[in-house]
Short mmCIF file of C-alpha atoms in Angstrom, two decimals:
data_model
loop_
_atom_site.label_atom_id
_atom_site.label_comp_id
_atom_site.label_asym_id
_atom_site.label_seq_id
_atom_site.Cartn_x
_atom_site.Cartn_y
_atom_site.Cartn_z
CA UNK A 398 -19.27 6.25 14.15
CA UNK A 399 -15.87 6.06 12.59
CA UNK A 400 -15.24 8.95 10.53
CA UNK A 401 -15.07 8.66 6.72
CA UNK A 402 -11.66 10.47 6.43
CA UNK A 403 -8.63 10.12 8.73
CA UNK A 404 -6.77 13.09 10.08
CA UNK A 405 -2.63 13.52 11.28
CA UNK A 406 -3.94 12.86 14.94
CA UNK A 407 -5.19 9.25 13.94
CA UNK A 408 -2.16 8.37 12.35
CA UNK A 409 0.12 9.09 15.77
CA UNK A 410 -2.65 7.34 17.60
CA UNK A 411 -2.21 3.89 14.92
CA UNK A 412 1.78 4.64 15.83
CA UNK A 413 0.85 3.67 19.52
CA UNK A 414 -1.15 1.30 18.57
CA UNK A 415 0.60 -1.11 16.33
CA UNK A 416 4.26 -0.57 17.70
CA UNK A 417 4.31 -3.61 20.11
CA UNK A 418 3.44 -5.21 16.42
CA UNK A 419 4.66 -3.82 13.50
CA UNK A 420 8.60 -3.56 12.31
CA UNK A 421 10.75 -0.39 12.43
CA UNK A 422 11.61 -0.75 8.85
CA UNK A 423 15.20 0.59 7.82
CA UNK A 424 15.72 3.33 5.62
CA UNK A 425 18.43 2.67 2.77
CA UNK A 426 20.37 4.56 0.61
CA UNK A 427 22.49 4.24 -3.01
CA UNK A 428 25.20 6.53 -4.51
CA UNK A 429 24.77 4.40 -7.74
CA UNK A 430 20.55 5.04 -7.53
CA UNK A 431 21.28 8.79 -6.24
CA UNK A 432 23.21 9.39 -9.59
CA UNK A 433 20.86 7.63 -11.91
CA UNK A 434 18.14 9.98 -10.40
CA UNK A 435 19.62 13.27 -10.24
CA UNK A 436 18.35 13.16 -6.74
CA UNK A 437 19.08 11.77 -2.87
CA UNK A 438 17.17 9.10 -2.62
CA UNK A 439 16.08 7.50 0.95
CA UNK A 440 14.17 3.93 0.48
CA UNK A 441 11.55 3.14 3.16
CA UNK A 442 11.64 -0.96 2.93
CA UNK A 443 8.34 -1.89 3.95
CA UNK A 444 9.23 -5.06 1.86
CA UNK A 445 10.94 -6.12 5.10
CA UNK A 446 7.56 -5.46 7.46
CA UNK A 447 5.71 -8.36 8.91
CA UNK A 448 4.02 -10.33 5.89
CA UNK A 449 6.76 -8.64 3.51
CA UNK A 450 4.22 -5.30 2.82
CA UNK A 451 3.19 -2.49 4.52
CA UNK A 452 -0.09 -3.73 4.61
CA UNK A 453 0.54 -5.41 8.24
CA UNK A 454 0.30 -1.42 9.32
CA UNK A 455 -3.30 -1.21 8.28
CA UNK A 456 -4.93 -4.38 9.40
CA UNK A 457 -3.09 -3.96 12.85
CA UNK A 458 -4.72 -1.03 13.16
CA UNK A 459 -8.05 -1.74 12.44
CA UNK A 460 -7.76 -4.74 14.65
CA UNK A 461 -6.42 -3.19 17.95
CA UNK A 462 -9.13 -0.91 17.31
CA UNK A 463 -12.29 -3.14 17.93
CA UNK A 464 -13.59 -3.42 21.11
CA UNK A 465 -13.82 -6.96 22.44
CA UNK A 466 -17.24 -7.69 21.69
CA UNK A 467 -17.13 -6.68 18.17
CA UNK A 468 -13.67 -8.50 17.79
CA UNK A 469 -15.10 -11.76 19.19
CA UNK A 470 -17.48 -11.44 15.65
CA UNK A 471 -14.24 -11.57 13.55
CA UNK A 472 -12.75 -9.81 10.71
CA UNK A 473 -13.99 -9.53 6.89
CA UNK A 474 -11.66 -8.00 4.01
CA UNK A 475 -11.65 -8.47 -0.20
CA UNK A 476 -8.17 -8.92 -1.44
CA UNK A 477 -5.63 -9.79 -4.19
CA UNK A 478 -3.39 -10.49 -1.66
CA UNK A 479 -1.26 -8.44 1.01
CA UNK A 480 -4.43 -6.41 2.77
CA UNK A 481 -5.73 -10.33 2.97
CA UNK A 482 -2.45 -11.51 4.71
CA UNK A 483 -1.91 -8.56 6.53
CA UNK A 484 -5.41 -9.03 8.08
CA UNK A 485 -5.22 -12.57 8.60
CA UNK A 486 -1.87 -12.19 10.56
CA UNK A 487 -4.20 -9.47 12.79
CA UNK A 488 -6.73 -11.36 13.90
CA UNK A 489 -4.73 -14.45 14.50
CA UNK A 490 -2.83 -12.41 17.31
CA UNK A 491 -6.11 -11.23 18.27
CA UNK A 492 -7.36 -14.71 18.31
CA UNK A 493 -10.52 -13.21 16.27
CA UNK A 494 -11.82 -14.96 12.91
CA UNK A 495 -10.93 -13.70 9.56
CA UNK A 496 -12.66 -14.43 6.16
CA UNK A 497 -10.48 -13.74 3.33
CA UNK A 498 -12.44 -13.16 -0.43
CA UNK A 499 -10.01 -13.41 -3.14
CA UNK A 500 -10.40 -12.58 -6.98
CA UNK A 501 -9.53 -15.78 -9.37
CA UNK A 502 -6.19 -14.78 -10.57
CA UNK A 503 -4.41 -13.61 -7.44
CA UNK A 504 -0.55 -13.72 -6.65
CA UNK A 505 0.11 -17.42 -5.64
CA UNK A 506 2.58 -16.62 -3.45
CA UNK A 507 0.55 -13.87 -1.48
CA UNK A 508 -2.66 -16.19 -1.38
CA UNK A 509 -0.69 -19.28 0.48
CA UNK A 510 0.51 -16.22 2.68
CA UNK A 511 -3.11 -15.24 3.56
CA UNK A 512 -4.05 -19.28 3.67
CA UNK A 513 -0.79 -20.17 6.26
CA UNK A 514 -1.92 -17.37 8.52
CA UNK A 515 -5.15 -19.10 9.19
CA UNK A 516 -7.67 -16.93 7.34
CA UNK A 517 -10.95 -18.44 5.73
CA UNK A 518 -10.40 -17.98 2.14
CA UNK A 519 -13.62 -16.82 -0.41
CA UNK A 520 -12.91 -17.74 -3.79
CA UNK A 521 -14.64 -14.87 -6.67
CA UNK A 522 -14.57 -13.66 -9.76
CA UNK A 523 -11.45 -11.53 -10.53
CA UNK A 524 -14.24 -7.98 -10.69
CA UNK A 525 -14.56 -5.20 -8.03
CA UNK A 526 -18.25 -6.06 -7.87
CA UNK A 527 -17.72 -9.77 -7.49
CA UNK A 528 -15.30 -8.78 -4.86
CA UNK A 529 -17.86 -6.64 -3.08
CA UNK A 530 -20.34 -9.15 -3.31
CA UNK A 531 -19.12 -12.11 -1.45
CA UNK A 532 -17.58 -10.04 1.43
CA UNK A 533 -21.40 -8.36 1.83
CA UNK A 534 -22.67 -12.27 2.16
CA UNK A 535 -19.89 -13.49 4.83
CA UNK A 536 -21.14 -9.67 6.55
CA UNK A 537 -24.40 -10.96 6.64
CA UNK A 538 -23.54 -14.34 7.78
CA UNK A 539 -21.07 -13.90 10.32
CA UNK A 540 -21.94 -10.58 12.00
CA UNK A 541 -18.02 -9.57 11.30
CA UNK A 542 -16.47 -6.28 10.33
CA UNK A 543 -15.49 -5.05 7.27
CA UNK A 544 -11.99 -3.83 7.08
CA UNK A 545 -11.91 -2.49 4.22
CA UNK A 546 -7.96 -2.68 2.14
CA UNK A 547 -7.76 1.07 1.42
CA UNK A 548 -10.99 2.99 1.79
CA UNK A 549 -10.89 2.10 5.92
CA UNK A 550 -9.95 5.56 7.97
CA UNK A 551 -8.32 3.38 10.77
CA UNK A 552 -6.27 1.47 7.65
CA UNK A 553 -4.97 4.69 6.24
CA UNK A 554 -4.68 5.89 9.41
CA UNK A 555 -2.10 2.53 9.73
CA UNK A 556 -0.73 2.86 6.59
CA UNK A 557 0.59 6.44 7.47
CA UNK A 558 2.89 5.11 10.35
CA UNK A 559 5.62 3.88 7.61
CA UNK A 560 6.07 7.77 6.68
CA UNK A 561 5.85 9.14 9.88
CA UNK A 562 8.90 6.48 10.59
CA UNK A 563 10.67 7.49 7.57
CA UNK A 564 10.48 11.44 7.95
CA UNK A 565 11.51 11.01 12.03
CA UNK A 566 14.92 9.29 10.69
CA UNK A 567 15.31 11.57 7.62
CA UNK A 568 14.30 14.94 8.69
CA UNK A 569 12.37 16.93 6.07
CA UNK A 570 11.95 15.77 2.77
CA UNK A 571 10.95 17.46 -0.67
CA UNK A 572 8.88 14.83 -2.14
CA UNK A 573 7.38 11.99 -0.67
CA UNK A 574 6.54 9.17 -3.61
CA UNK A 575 4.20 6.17 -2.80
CA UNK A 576 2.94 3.02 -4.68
CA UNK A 577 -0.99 3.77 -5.75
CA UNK A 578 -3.62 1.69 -6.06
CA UNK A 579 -6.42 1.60 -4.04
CA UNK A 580 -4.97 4.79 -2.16
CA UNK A 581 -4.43 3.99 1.55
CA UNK A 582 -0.86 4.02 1.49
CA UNK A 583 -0.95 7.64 -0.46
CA UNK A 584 -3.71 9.04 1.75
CA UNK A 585 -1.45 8.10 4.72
CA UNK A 586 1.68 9.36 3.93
CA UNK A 587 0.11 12.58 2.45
CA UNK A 588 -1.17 13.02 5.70
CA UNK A 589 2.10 13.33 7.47
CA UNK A 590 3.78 15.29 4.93
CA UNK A 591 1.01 18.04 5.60
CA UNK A 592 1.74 17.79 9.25
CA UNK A 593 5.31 17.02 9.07
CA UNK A 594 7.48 19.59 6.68
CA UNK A 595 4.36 19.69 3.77
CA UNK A 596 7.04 17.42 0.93
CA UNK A 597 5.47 17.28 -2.13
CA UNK A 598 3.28 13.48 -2.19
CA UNK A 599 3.24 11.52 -5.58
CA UNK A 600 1.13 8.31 -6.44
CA UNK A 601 2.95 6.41 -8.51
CA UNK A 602 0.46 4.46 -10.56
CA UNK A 603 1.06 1.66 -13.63
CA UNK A 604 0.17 3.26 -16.92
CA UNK A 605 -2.02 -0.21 -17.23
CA UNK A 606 -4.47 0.67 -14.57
CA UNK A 607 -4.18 4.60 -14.67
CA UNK A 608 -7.98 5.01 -12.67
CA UNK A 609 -6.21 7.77 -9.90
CA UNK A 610 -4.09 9.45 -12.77
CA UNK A 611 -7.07 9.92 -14.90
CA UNK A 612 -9.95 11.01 -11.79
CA UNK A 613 -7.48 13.69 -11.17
CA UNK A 614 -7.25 14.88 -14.20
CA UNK A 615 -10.83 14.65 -15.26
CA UNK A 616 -12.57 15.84 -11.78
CA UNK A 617 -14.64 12.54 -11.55
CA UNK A 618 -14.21 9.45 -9.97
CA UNK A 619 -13.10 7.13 -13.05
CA UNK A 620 -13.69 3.62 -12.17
CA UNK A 621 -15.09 1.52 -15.54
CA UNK A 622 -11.44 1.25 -16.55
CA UNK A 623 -9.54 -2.34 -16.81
CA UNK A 624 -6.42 -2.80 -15.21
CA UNK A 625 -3.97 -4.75 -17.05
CA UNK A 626 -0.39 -4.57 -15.61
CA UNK A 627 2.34 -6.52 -14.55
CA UNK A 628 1.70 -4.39 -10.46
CA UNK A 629 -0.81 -6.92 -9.19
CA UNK A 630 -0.71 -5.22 -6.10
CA UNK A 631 -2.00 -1.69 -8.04
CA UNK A 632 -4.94 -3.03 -9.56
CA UNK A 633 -7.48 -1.87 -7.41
CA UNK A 634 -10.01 0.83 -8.37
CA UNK A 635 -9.15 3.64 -5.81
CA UNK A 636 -11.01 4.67 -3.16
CA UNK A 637 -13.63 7.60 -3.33
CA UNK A 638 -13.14 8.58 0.27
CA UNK A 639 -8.82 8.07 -0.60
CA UNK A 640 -9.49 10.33 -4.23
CA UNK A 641 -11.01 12.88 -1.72
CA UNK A 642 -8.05 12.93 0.74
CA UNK A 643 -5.68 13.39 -2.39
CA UNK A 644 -7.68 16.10 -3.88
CA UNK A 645 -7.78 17.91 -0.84
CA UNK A 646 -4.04 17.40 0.00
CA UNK A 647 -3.13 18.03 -3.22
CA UNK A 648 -1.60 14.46 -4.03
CA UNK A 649 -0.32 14.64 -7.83
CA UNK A 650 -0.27 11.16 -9.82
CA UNK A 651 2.53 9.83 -12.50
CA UNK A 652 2.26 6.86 -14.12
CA UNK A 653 5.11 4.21 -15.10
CA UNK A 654 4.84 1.58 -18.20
CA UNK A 655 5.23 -2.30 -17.31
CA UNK A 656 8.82 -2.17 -18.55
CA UNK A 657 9.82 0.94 -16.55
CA UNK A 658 8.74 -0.99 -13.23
CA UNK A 659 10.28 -4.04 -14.47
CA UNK A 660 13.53 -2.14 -15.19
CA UNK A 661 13.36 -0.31 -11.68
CA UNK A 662 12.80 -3.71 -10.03
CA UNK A 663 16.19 -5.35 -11.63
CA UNK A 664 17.96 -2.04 -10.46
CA UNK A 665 16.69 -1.98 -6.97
CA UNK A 666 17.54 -6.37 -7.17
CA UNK A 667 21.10 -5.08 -8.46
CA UNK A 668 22.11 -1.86 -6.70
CA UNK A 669 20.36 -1.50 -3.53
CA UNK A 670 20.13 -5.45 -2.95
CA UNK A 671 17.00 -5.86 -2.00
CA UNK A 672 13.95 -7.74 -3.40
CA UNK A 673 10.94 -6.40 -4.02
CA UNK A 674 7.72 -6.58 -6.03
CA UNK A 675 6.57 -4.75 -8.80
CA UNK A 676 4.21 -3.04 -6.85
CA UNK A 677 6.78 -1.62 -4.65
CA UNK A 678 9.36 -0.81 -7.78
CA UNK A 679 7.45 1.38 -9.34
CA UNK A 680 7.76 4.22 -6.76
CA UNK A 681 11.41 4.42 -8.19
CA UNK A 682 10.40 3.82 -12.08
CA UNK A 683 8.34 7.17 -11.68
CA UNK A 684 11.14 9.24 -9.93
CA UNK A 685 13.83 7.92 -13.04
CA UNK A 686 11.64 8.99 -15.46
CA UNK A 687 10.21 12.01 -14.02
CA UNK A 688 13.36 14.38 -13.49
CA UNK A 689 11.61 17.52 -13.44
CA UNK A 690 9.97 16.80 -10.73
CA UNK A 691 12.97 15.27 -8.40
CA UNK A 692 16.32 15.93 -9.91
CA UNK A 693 17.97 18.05 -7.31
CA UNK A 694 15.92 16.75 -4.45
CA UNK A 695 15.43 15.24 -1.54
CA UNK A 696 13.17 12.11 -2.18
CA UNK A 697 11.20 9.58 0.64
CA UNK A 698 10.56 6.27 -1.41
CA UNK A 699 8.43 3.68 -0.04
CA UNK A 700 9.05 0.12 -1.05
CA UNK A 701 5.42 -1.64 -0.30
CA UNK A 702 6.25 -4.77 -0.81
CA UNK A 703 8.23 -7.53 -1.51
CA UNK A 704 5.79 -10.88 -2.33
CA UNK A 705 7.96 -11.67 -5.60
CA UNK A 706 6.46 -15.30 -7.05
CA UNK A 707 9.94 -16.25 -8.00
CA UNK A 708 8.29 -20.04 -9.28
CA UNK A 709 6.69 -17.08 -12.41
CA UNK A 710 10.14 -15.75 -12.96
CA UNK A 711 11.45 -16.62 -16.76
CA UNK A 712 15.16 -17.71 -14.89
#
């Protein structure tokens, strides 16, 4: 049986896996960013992976990791939209099925993404439960496997490959700040940074959906609260197996209002020229407005994303 929580060794193994393919995203840097900050900043721009997220990490992993049998059965996820991509692009170069259940509501552009890489799509209600519920039927219908977007040791075993990348080009970082939402990215990179140098790891979480900010500081698994934020990509409940992982490698959470992302997002358009989602900006919304934490520092960024609907854009 897979086991419930990923260790360092997993995530070298998901390096070997996926590297015939996954991208070798770039690292950038900004004087202009470094000043605003107080800080050196080094970007990881997973916006420029395979399906524009470092979700493709994940799913490939999971994938190669079937035996051919179980494979043959296909390839079940829940998502709002990159996981559901990521996984569809997967199994298509596995040549494996993949059913695709997707909450009413979800990022246009990331559901024709999920549709053009020849998924099954499974339309539900826009609730965790809902969500839960349809994947358990296709389950039950199709034999498939669950690959789960975040909870998944083999996905956040993936996941950790983009800061394993970053901290062989940078060398040894002091903090280490990820996008959080369901917590597979987080779990990953915290991981490495316990393995690799021990940089402080920071979820960066949207004040509108605060449920990892709030189970750490309460010492309970919050999950009855509503998300509403402008991160569609963040508004998953996270993970109890993830909220383990961060407890135990002490994973600290900040949060960052809808504005402060949206402000981060124009700067990152503006001064490092590159595009990217909400989702992805807020990693650099929490280190502006956090100074006591990075001023002075040396600072690993990962950019998740960069699905940007620009047909919902007001220009």
């Amino acid at each position: 049986m897979t086991p419930l929580l990923p260790a360092f060794d997993d995530v070298l193994a998901a390096a070997a896996r996926i590297a015939p393919h996954a991208n070798r995203t770039p690292v950038l840097r900004s004087r202009s960013l470094d000043a605003l900050a107080g800080a050196e900043l080094h970007f990881k721009c997973e916006h420029l992976q395979r399906i524009g997220a470092f979700k493709f990490r994940g799913a490939c992993n999971a994938v190669q990791s079937l035996d051919d049998e179980t494979a043959a059965r296909g390839v079940v996820t829940h998502s709002s939209g990159n996981h559901g991509a990521a996984l569809a692009l997967a199994a298509r170069e596995r040549g494996i099925p993949a059913h695709v259940v997707v909450p009413d509501g979800a990022n246009a552009v990331k559901l024709a993404a999920i549709e053009a890489y020849g998924a099954t799509v499974h339309r539900c209600a826009a609730t965790q439960a809902a969500r839960e519920a349809a994947a358990a039927r296709i389950l039950a219908d199709t034999g498939a496997t669950l690959v789960h977007p975040y909870a998944d040791p083999r996905v956040i075993a993936g996941q950790g490959t983009a800061a394993l990348e970053l901290l062989s080009e940078t060398g040894p970082l002091d903090a280490l700040v990820t996008p959080l939402g369901g917590g597979g990215l987080t779990c990953g990179s915290a991981l490495v940074a316990a393995a690799r140098g021990g940089a402080a790891v920071f979820g960066a979480e949207p004040a509108g959906a605060p449920d990892a900010f709030e189970s750490l500081r309460q010492g309970r698994h919050v999950t009855d609260l509503v998300p509403d934020t402008v991160c569609d990509g963040l508004r998953a409940t996270v993970g109890a197996p993830n909220l383990a992982l961060m407890r135990q490698l002490g994973v600290q959470a900040l949060l960052a209002s809808d504005e402060e992302v949206v402000a981060a997002m124009r700067l990152l358009w503006s001064r490092l020229k590159q595009v990217v989602e909400p989702s992805a900006a807020i990693a650099l919304a929490v280190v502006l407005n956090n100074p006591a934490h990075f001023a002075g520092k040396r600072v690993g960024l990962i950019l998740s994303g960069g699905n940007v609907d620009l047909d919902a854009l007001p220009f």
